[in-house]
Every structure is written in C-alpha cells, then in structure tokens.
mmCIF file of C-alpha atoms in Angstrom:
data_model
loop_
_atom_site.group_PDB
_atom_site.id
_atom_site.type_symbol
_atom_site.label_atom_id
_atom_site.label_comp_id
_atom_site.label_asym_id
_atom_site.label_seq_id
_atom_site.Cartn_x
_atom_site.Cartn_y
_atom_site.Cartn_z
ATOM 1 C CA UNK A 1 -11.281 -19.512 8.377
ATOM 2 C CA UNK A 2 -9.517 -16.105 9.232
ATOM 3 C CA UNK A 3 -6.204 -15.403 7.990
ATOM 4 C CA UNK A 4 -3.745 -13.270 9.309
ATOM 5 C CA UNK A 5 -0.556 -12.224 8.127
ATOM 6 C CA UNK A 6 2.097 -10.065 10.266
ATOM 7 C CA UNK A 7 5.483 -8.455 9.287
ATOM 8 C CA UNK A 8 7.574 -5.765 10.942
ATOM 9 C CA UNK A 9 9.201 -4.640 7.588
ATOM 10 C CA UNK A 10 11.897 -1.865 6.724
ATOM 11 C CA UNK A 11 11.560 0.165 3.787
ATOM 12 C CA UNK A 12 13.208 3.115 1.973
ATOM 13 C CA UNK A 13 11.086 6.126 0.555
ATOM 14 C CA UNK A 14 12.504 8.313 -2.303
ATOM 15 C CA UNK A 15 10.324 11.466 -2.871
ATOM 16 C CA UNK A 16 10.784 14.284 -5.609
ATOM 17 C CA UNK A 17 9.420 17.813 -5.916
ATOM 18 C CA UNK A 18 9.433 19.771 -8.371
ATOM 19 C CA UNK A 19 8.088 23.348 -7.996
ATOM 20 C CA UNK A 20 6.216 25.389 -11.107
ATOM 21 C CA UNK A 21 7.124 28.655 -9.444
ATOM 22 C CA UNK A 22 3.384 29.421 -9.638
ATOM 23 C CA UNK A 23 2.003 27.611 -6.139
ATOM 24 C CA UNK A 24 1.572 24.273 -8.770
ATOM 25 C CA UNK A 25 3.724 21.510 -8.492
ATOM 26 C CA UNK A 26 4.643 17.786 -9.164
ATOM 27 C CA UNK A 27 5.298 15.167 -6.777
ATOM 28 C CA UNK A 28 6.779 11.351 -7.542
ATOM 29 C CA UNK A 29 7.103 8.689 -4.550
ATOM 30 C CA UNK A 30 9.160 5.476 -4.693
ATOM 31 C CA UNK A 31 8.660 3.014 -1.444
ATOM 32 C CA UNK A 32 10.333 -0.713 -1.720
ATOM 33 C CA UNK A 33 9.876 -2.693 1.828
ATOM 34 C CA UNK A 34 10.499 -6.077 2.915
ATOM 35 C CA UNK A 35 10.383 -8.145 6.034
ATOM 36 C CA UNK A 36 10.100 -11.326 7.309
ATOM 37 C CA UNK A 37 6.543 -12.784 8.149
ATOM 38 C CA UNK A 38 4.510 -14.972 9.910
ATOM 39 C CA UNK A 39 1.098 -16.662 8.655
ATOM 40 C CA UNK A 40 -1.459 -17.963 10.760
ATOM 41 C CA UNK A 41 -4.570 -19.535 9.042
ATOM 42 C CA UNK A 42 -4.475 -23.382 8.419
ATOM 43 C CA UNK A 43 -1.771 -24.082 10.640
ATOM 44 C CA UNK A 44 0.772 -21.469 11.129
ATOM 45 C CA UNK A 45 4.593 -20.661 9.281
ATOM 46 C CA UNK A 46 7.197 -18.278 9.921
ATOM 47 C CA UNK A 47 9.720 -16.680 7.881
ATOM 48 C CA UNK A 48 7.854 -16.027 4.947
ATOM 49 C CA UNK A 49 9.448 -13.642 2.632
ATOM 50 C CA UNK A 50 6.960 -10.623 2.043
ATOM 51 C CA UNK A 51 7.516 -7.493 0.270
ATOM 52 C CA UNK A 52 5.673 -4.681 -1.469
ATOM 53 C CA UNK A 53 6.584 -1.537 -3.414
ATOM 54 C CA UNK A 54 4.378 1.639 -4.172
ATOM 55 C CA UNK A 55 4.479 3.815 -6.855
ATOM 56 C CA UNK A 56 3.113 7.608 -6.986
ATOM 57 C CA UNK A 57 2.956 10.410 -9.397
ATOM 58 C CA UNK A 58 0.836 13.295 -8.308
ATOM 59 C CA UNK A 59 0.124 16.937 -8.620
ATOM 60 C CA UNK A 60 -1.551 20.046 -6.798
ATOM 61 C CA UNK A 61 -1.357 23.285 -5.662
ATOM 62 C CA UNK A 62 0.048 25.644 -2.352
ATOM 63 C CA UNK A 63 -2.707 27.726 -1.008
ATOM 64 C CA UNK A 64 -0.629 30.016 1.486
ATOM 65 C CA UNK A 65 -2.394 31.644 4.083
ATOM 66 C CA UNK A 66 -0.203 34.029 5.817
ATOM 67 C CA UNK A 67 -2.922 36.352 7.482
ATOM 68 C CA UNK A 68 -4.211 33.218 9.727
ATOM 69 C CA UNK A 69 -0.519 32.342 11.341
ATOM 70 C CA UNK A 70 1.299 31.568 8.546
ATOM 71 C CA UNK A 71 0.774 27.941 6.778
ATOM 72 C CA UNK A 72 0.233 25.950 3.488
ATOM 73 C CA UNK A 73 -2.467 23.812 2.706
ATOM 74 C CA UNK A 74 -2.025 21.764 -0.375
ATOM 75 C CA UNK A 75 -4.729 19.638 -1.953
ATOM 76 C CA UNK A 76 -2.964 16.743 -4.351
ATOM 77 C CA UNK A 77 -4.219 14.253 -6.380
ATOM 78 C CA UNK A 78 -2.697 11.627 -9.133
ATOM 79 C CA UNK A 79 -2.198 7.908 -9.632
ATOM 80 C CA UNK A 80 -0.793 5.415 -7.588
ATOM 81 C CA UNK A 81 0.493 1.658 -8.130
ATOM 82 C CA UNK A 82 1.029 -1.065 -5.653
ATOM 83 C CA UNK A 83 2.523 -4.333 -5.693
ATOM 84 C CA UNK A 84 2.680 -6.738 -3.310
ATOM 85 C CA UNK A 85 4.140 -10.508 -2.950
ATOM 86 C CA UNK A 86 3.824 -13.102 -0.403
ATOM 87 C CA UNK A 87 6.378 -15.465 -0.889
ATOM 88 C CA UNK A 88 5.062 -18.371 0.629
ATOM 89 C CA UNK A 89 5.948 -21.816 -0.273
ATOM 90 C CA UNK A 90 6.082 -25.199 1.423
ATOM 91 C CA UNK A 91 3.304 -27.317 4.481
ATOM 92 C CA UNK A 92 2.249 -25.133 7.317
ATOM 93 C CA UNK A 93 2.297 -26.598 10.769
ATOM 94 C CA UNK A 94 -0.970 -28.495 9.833
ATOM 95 C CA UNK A 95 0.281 -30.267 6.905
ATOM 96 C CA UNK A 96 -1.659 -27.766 4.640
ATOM 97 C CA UNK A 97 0.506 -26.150 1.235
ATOM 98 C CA UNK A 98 1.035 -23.177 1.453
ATOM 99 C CA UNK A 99 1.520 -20.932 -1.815
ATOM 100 C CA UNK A 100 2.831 -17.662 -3.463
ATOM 101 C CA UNK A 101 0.311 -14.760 -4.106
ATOM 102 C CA UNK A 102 0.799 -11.413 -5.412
ATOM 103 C CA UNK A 103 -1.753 -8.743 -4.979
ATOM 104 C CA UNK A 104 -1.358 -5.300 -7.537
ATOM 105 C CA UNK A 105 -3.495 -2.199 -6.657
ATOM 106 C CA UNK A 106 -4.277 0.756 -9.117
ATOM 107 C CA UNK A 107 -5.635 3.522 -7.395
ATOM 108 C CA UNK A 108 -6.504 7.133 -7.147
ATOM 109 C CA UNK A 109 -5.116 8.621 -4.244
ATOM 110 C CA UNK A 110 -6.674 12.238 -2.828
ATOM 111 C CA UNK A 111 -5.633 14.370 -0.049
ATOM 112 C CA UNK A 112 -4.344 16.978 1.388
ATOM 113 C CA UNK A 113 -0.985 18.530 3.555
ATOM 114 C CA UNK A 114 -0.817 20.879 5.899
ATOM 115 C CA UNK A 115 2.829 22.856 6.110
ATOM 116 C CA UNK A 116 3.563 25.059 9.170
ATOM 117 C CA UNK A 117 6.822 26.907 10.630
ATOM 118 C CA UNK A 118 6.916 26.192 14.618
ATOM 119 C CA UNK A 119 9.710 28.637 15.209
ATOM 120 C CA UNK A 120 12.568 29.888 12.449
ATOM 121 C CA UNK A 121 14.280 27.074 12.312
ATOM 122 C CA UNK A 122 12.031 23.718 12.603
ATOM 123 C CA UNK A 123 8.725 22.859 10.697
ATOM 124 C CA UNK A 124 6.097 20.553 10.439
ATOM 125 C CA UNK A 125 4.760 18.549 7.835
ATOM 126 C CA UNK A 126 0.967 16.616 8.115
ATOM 127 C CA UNK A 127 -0.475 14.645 5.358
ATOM 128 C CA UNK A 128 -3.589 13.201 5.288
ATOM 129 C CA UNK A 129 -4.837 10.994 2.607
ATOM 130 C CA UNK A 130 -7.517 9.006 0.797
ATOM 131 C CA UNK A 131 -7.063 6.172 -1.719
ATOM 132 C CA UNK A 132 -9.497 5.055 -4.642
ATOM 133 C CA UNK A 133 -8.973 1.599 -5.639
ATOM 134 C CA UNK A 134 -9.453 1.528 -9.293
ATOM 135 C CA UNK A 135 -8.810 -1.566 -9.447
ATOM 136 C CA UNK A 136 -6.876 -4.629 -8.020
ATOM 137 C CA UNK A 137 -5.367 -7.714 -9.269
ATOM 138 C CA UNK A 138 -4.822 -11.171 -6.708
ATOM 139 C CA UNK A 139 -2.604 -13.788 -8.293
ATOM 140 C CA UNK A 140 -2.833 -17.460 -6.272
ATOM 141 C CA UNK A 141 -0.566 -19.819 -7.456
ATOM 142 C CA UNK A 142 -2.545 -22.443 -6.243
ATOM 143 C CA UNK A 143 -0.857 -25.152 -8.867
ATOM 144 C CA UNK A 144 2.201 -24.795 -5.742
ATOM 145 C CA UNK A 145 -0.146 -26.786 -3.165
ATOM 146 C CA UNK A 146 -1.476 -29.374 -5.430
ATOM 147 C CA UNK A 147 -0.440 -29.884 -9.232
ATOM 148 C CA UNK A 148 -4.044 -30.258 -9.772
ATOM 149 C CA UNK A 149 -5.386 -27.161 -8.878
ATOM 150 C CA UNK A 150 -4.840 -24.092 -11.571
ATOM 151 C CA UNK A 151 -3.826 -20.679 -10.753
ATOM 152 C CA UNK A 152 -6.531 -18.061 -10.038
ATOM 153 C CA UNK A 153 -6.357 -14.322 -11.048
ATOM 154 C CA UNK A 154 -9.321 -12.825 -9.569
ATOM 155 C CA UNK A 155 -10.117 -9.023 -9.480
ATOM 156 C CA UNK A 156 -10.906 -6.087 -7.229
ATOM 157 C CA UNK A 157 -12.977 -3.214 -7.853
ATOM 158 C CA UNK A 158 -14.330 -2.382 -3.969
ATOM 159 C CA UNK A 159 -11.918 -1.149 -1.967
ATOM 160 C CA UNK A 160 -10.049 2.166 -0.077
ATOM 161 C CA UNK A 161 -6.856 3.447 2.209
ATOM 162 C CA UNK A 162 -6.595 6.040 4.195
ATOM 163 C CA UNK A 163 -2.962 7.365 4.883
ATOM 164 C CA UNK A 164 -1.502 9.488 7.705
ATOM 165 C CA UNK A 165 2.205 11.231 8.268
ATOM 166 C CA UNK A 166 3.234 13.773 10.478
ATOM 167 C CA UNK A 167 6.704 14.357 10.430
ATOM 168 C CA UNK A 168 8.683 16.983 12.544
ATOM 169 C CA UNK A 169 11.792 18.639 10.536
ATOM 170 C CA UNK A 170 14.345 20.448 11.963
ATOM 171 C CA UNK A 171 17.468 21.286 9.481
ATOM 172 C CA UNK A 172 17.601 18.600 6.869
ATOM 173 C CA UNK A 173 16.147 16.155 9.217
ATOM 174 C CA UNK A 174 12.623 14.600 9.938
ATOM 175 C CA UNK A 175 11.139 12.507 11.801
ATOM 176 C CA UNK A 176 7.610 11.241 12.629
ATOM 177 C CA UNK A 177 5.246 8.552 12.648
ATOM 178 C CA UNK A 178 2.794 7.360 9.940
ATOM 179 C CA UNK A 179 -0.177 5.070 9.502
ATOM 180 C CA UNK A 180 -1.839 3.215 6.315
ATOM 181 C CA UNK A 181 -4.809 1.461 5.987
ATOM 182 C CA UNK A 182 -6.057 -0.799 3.271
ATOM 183 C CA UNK A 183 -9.308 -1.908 3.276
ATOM 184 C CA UNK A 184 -10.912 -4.448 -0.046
ATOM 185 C CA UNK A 185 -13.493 -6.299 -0.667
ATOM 186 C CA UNK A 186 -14.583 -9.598 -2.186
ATOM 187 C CA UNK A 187 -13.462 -10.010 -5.346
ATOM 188 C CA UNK A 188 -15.019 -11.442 -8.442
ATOM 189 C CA UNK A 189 -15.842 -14.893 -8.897
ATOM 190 C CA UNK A 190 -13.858 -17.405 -11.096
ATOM 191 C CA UNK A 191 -14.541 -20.909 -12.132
ATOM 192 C CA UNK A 192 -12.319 -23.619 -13.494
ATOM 193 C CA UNK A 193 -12.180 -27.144 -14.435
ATOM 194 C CA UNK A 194 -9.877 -29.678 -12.139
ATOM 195 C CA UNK A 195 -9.452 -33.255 -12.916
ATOM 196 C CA UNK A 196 -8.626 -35.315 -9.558
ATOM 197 C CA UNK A 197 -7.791 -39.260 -10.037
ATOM 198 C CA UNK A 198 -10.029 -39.151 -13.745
ATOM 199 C CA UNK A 199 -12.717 -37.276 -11.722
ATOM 200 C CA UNK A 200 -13.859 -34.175 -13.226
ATOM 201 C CA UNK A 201 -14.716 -30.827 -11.066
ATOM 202 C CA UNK A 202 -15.511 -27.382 -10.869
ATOM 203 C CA UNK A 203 -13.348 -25.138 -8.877
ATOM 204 C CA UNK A 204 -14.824 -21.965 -7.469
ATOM 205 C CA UNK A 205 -12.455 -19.741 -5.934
ATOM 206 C CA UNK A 206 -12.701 -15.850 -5.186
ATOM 207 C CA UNK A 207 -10.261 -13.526 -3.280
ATOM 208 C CA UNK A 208 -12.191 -12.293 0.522
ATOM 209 C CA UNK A 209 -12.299 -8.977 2.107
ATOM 210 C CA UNK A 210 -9.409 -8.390 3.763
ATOM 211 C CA UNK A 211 -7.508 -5.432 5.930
ATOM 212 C CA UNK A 212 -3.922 -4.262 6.070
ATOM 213 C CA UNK A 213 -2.618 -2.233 8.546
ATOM 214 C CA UNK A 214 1.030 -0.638 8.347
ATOM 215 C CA UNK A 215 2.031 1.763 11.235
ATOM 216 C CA UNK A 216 5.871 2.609 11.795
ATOM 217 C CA UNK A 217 8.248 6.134 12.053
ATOM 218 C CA UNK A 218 10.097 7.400 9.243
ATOM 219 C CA UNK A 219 13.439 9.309 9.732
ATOM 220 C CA UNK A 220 14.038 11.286 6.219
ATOM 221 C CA UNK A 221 16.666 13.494 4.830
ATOM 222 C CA UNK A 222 15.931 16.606 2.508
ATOM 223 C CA UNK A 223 18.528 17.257 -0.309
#
C-alpha cells in the first residue's frame, strides 16, 4: 500500500558565521517548521499536525579566485541532526487508526557554495549539497491503533539528500528558492510478541523506503 504524506509548511532558519580571518570558518544552522498535513494511505485524514527541525554545525574553507571573474568557492562539511514528528492520532476515513511516528536522522552532510558579486551592490549565493545518513531512527507508536500492538523502533542505515539554494541578495536582503531531497531505505527488521484474545503471535514490522521532497523560497535578512 503506498503512503503519501503532503504539507505546505512555514519555517524559520537561523544561520551563524563565524570567520577565522584565515579563509577557514564555522557555520551553525537552526530550521524549526510546521504545517498542517494531509495523509493518504488506508483511507485518507487531514489536519495532521507535522513538524520537523534540523540541526547543523559545519566547517570549511574560502578558495577565492579573483583572476577568473571574481568568486568564492567553499567546500564544507560537518554533522547534521534531524527530527521529525507526525502527529497523527485518531480513524482515517476507512475506519483504520492512525498513529504518531517520529523519524530522527544523523547524518554527514558535504558540499559546496559558490559566492559571486553581480554588480557592486547585489550578490549571489548557490549551495549545493550532499547528505550521508549515518544513521536514522523511526519511532511507531503503534500501541495508539490497538492496545495490543507494541511500539516499534526500527533503524536506518541506507539512505541520502541532496540539497539546493540559490538565493539573490541585494543590501541586507535575499531571496531565492531551494529544494531538499530525502531519500531512505528499508530499515531493519524487528520482531515482537502480541497476545490477541489469549492467542499468542509474532509481530514483524520494519520501516519501507520512502522519499521526501521539500521545495519552497526563502526571504532572509543578514545582521
């Protein structure tokens, strides 16, 4: 059965620099977002309260290359931590429980931004980006739909995202649009014991491959 969960979400991005003086610096990135979504799987339900943060710290260094038209390429890398939660409760239009889940991410992010002056005044900014999974964490409170089922943990260890900004600056301002892409894979397997009416079982549950997709424009302010 395919699942698919949408959300137009709004979100607020902090970002620090700070500068060695030597072409090396350090970089830490704070995103929260939240929306309002809709699930369609077994049976469908709307305003589902869904929400994720991201957490970045990462280094590199400013190559400047002045002779070839005057830009920066910067090469980064560091560690990142996501956390996501789908706050799902209550029957779907088919009757079915639904339930909360939580997905965590650890991962290694690498890439790379390009820095150019269009004229005195205005600039633009590209980053593109490629992220490791190290590993990830899915939490399914199944116990939600039926008190006899437990909660599963499962884990991830296949998985990458791919990030893309371009944003446009012109005196404190920018603007531009940006795209990320997550893409994992089956998780482990876990196994647990379930007792239904004095009847004994085996539940086997595992976490599939899934996608995620974010695409918006981000309006910032440099201080």
């Amino acid at each position: 059965m395919d699942v698919e969960i949408s959300a137009p979400l709004v979100g607020v991005d902090y970002t620090g620099t700070y500068a060695f003086g030597n072409d090396w610096f350090a970089k830490a990135d704070v995103r929260y977002a939240y929306g309002s979504a809709k699930y369609t799987g077994s049976g469908t339900q709307s305003n589902i309260p869904y929400s994720y943060y991201d957490l970045r710290g990462l280094f590199g260094y400013d190559f400047h290359f002045s002779e070839l038209g005057g830009f920066v390429l910067a090469p980064f890398t560091g560690i990142g931590y996501r956390y996501l939660f789908d706050n799902q409760t209550g029957p779907t239009s088919s009757g079915a429980n639904a339930y909360q889940r939580s997905s965590t991410y650890v991962y290694l992010p690498i890439g790379i931004t390009h820095r150019m002056k269009v004229n005195e005044a205005h600039k633009l900014e590209t980053v593109f980006e490629y992220d490791y999974l190290i590993q990830g964490t899915q939490v399914s409170h199944l116990s939600q739909a039926a008190s006899y089922l437990p909660d599963i943990t499962n884990q991830q260890f296949r998985g990458y995202g791919l990030r893309f900004s371009s944003m446009y600056q012109f005196s404190e301002w920018s603007v531009g649009p940006y795209v990320t892409y997550w893409n994992i894979q089956n998780s482990n397997t876990v196994t647990n014991p379930i007792s239904v009416n004095g009847v004994n079982y085996r539940l086997t549950a595992y976490e599939p491959a899934n996608n995620t997709i974010e695409a918006g424009i981000k309006v910032a302010y440099s201080f």
